[in-house]
Tab-separated table of N, CA and C in Angstrom:
chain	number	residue	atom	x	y	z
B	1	UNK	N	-10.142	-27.413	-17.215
B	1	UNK	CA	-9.099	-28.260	-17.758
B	1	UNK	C	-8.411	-29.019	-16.622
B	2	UNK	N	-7.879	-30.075	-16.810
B	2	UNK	CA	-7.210	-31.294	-15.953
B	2	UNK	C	-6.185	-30.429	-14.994
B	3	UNK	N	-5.601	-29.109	-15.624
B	3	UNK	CA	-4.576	-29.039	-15.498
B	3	UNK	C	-4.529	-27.407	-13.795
B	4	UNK	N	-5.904	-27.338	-14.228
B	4	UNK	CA	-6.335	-25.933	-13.717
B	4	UNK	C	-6.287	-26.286	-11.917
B	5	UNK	N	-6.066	-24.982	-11.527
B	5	UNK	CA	-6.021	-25.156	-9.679
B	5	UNK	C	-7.101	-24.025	-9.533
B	6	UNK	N	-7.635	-24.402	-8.531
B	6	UNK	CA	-8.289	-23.270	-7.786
B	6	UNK	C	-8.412	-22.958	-6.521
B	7	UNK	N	-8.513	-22.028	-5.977
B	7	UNK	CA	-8.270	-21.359	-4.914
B	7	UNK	C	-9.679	-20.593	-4.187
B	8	UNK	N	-10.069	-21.017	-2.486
B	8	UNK	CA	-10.775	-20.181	-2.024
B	8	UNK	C	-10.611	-19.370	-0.535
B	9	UNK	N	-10.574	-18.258	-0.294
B	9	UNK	CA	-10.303	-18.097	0.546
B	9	UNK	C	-11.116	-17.035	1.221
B	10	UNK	N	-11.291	-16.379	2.689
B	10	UNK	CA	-12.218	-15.229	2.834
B	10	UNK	C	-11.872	-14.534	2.013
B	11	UNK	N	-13.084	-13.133	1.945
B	11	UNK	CA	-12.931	-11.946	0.824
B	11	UNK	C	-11.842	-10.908	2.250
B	12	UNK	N	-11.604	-10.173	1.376
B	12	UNK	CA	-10.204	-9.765	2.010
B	12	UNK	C	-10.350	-8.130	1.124
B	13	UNK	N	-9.606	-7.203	1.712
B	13	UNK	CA	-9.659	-5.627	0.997
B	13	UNK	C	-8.842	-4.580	1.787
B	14	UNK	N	-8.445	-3.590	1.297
B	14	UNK	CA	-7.866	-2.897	2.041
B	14	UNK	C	-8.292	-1.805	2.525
B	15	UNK	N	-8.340	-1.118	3.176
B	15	UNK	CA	-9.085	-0.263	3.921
B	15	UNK	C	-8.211	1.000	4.285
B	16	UNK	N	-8.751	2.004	4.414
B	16	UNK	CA	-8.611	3.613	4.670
B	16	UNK	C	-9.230	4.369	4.989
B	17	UNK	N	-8.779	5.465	5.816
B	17	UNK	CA	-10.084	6.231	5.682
B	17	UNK	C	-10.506	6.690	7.545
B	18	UNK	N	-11.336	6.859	8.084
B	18	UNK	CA	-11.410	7.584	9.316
B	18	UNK	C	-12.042	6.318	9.227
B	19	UNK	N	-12.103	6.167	11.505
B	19	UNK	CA	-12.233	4.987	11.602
B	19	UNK	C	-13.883	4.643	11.090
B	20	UNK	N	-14.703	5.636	11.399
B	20	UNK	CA	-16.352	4.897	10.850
B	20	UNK	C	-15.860	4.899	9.469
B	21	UNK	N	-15.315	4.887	8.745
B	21	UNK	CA	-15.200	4.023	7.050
B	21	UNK	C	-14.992	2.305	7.557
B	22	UNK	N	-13.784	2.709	8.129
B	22	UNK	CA	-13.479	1.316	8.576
B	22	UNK	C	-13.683	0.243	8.721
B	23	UNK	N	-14.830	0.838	9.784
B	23	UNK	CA	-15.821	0.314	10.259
B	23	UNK	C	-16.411	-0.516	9.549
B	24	UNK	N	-17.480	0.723	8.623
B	24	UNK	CA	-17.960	0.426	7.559
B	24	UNK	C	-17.874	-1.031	6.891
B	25	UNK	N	-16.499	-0.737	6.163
B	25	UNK	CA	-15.755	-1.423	5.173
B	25	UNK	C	-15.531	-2.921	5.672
B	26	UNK	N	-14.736	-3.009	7.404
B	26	UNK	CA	-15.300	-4.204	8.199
B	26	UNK	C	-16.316	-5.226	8.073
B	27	UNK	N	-17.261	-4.440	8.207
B	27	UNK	CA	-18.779	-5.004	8.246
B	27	UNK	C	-19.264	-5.642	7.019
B	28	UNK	N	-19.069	-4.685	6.197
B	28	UNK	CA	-19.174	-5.442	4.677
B	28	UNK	C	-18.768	-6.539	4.069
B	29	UNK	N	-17.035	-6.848	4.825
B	29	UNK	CA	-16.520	-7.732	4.735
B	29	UNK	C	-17.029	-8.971	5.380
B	30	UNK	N	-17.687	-8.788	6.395
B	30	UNK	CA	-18.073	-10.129	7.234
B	30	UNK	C	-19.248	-10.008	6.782
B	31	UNK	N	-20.237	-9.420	6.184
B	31	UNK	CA	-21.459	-9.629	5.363
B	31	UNK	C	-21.173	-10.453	4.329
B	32	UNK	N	-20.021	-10.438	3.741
B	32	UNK	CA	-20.171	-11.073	2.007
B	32	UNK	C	-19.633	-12.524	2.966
B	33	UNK	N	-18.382	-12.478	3.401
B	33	UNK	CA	-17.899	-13.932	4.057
B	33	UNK	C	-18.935	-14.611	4.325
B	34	UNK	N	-19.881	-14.261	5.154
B	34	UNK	CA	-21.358	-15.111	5.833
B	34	UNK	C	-21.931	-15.346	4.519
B	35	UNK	N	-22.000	-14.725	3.574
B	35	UNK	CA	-22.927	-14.614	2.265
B	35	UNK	C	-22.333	-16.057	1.344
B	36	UNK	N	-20.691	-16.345	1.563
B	36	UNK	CA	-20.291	-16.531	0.727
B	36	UNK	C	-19.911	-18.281	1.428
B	37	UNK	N	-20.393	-18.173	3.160
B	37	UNK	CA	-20.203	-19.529	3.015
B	37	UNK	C	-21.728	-20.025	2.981
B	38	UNK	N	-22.268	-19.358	3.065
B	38	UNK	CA	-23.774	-19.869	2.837
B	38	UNK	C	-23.907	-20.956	1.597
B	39	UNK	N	-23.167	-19.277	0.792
B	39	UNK	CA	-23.306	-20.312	-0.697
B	39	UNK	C	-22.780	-21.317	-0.871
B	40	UNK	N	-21.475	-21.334	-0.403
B	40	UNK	CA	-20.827	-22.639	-0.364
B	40	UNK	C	-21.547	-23.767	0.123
B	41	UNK	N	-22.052	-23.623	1.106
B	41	UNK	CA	-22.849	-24.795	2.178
B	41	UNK	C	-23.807	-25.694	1.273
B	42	UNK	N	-24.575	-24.599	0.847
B	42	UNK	CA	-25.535	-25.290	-0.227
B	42	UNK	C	-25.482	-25.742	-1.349
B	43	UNK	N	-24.650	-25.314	-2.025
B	43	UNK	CA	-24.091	-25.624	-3.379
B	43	UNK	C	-23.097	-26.949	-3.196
B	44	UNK	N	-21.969	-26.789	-2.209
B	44	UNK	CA	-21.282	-28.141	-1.865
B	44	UNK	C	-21.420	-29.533	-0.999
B	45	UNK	N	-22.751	-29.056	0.056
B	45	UNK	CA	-23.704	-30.061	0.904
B	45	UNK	C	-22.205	-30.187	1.818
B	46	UNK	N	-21.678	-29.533	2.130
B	46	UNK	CA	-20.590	-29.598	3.396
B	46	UNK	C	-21.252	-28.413	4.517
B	47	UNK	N	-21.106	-28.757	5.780
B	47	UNK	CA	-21.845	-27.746	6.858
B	47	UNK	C	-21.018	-26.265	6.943
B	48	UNK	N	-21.784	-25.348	7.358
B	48	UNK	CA	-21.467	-24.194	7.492
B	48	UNK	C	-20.203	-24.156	8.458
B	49	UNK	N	-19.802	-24.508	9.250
B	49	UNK	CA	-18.490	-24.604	10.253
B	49	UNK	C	-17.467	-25.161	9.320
B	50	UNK	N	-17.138	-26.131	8.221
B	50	UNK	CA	-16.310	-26.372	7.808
B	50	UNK	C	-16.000	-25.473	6.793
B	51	UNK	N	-16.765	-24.977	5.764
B	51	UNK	CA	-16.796	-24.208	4.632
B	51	UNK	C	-15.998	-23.037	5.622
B	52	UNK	N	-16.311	-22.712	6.671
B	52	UNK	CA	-15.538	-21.607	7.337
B	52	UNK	C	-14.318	-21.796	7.689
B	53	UNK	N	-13.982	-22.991	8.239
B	53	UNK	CA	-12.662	-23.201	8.190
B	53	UNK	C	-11.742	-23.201	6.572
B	54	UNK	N	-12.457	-23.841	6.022
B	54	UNK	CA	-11.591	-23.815	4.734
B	54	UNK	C	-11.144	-22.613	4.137
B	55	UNK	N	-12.085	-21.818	4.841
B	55	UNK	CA	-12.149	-19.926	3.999
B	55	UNK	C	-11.186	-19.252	4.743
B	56	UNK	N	-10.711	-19.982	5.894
B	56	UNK	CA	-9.436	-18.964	7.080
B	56	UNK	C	-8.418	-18.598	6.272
B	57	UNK	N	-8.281	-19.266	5.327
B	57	UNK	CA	-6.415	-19.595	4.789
B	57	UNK	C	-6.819	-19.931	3.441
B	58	UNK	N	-5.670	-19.128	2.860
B	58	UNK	CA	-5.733	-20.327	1.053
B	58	UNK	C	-5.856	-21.664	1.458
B	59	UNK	N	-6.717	-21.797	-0.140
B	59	UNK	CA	-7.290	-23.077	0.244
B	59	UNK	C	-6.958	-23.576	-1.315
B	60	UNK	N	-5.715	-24.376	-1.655
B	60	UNK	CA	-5.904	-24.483	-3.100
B	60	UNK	C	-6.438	-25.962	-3.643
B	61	UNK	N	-6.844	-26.397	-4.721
B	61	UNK	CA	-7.294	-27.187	-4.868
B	61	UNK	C	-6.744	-27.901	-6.307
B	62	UNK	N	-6.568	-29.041	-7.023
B	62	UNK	CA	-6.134	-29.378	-7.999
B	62	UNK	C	-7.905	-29.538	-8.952
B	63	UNK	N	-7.664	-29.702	-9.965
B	63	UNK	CA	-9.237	-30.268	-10.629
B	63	UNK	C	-10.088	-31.469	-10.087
B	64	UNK	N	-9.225	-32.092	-9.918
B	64	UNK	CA	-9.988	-33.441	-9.082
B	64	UNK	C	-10.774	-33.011	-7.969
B	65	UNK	N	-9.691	-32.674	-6.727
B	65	UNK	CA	-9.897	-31.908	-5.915
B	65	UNK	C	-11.563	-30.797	-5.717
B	66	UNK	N	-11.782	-30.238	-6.705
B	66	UNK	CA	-12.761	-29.073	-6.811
B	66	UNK	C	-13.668	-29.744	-7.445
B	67	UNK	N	-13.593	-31.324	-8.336
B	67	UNK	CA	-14.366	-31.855	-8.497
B	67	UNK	C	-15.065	-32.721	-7.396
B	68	UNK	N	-14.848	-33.059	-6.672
B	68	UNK	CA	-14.780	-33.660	-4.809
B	68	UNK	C	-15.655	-32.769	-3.877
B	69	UNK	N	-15.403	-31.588	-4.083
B	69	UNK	CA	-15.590	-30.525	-3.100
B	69	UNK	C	-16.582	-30.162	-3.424
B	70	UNK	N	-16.921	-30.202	-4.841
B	70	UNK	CA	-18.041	-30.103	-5.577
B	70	UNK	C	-18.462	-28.719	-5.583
B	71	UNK	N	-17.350	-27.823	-5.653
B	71	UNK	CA	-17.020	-26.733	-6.480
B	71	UNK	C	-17.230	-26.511	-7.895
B	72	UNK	N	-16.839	-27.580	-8.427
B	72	UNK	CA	-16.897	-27.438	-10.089
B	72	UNK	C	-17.660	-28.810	-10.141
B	73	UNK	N	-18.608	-29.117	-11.662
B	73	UNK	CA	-19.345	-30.225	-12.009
B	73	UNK	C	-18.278	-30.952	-12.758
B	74	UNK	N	-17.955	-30.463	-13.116
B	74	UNK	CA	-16.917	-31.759	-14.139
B	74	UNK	C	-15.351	-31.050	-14.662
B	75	UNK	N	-14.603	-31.862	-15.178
B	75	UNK	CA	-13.834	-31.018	-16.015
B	75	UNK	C	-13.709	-31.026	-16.655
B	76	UNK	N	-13.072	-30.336	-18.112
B	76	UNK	CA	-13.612	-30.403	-19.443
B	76	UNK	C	-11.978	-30.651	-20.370
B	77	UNK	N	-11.995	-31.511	-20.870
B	77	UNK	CA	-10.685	-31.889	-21.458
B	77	UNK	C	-10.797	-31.197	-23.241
B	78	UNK	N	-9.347	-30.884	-23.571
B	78	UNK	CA	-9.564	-30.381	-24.868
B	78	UNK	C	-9.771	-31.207	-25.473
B	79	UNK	N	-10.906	-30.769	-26.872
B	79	UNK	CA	-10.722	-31.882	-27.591
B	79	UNK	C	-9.591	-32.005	-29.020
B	80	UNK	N	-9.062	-33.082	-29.099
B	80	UNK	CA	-8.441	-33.812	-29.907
B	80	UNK	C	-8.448	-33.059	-31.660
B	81	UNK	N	-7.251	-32.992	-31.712
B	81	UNK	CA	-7.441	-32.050	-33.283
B	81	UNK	C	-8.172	-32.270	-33.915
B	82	UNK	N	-7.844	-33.868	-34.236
B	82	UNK	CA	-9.117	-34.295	-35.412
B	82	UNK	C	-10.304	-34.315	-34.901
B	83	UNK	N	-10.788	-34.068	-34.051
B	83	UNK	CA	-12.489	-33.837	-33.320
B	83	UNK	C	-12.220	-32.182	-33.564
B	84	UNK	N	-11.503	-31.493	-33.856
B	84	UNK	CA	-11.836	-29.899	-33.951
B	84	UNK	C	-11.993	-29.738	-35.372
B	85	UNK	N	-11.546	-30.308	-35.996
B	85	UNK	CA	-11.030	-29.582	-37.774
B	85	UNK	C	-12.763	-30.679	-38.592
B	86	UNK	N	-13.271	-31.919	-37.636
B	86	UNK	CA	-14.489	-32.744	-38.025
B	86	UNK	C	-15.227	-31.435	-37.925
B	87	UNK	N	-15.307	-30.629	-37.094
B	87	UNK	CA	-16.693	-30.501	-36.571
B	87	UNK	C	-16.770	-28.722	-37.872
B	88	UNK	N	-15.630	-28.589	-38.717
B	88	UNK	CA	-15.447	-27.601	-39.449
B	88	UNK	C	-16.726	-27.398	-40.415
């Protein structure tokens, strides 16, 4: 919808635990991040160094915006009463 924002930012979690969990839990985190600007890269045709910057920090976006970024394909407007109660 016109009206919708969206938001991307690294994956983020909280952690506990003795330090090899930590660790662990660390690692995982910078596995999905790499995973996740990949996807971005390819899906939005923007290079891997920027998609990373954008992921440091909220990153919010308006509909237009995510339509640009090419995050989202389109946006989808409601339709109009009398186009809902036609299609009855």
């Amino acid at each position: 919808l016109p009206s919708s924002r969206i938001l991307i930012h690294q994956p983020w979690g909280g952690v506990a635990g003795q330090a090899a969990d930590i660790g662990i839990q660390a690692r995982e985190i910078v596995r999905i991040k790499k995973l996740i600007i990949q996807y971005f890269a390819r899906h939005t045709e923007k290079n891997e160094d920027m998609i990373a910057q954008d992921l440091e920090r909220d990153y919010y976006m308006s509909a237009d915006e995510a339509v640009e970024y090419k995050l989202v394909d389109k946006i989808l407007e409601r339709p109009k009463n009398n186009e809902q109660t036609s299609k009855k």
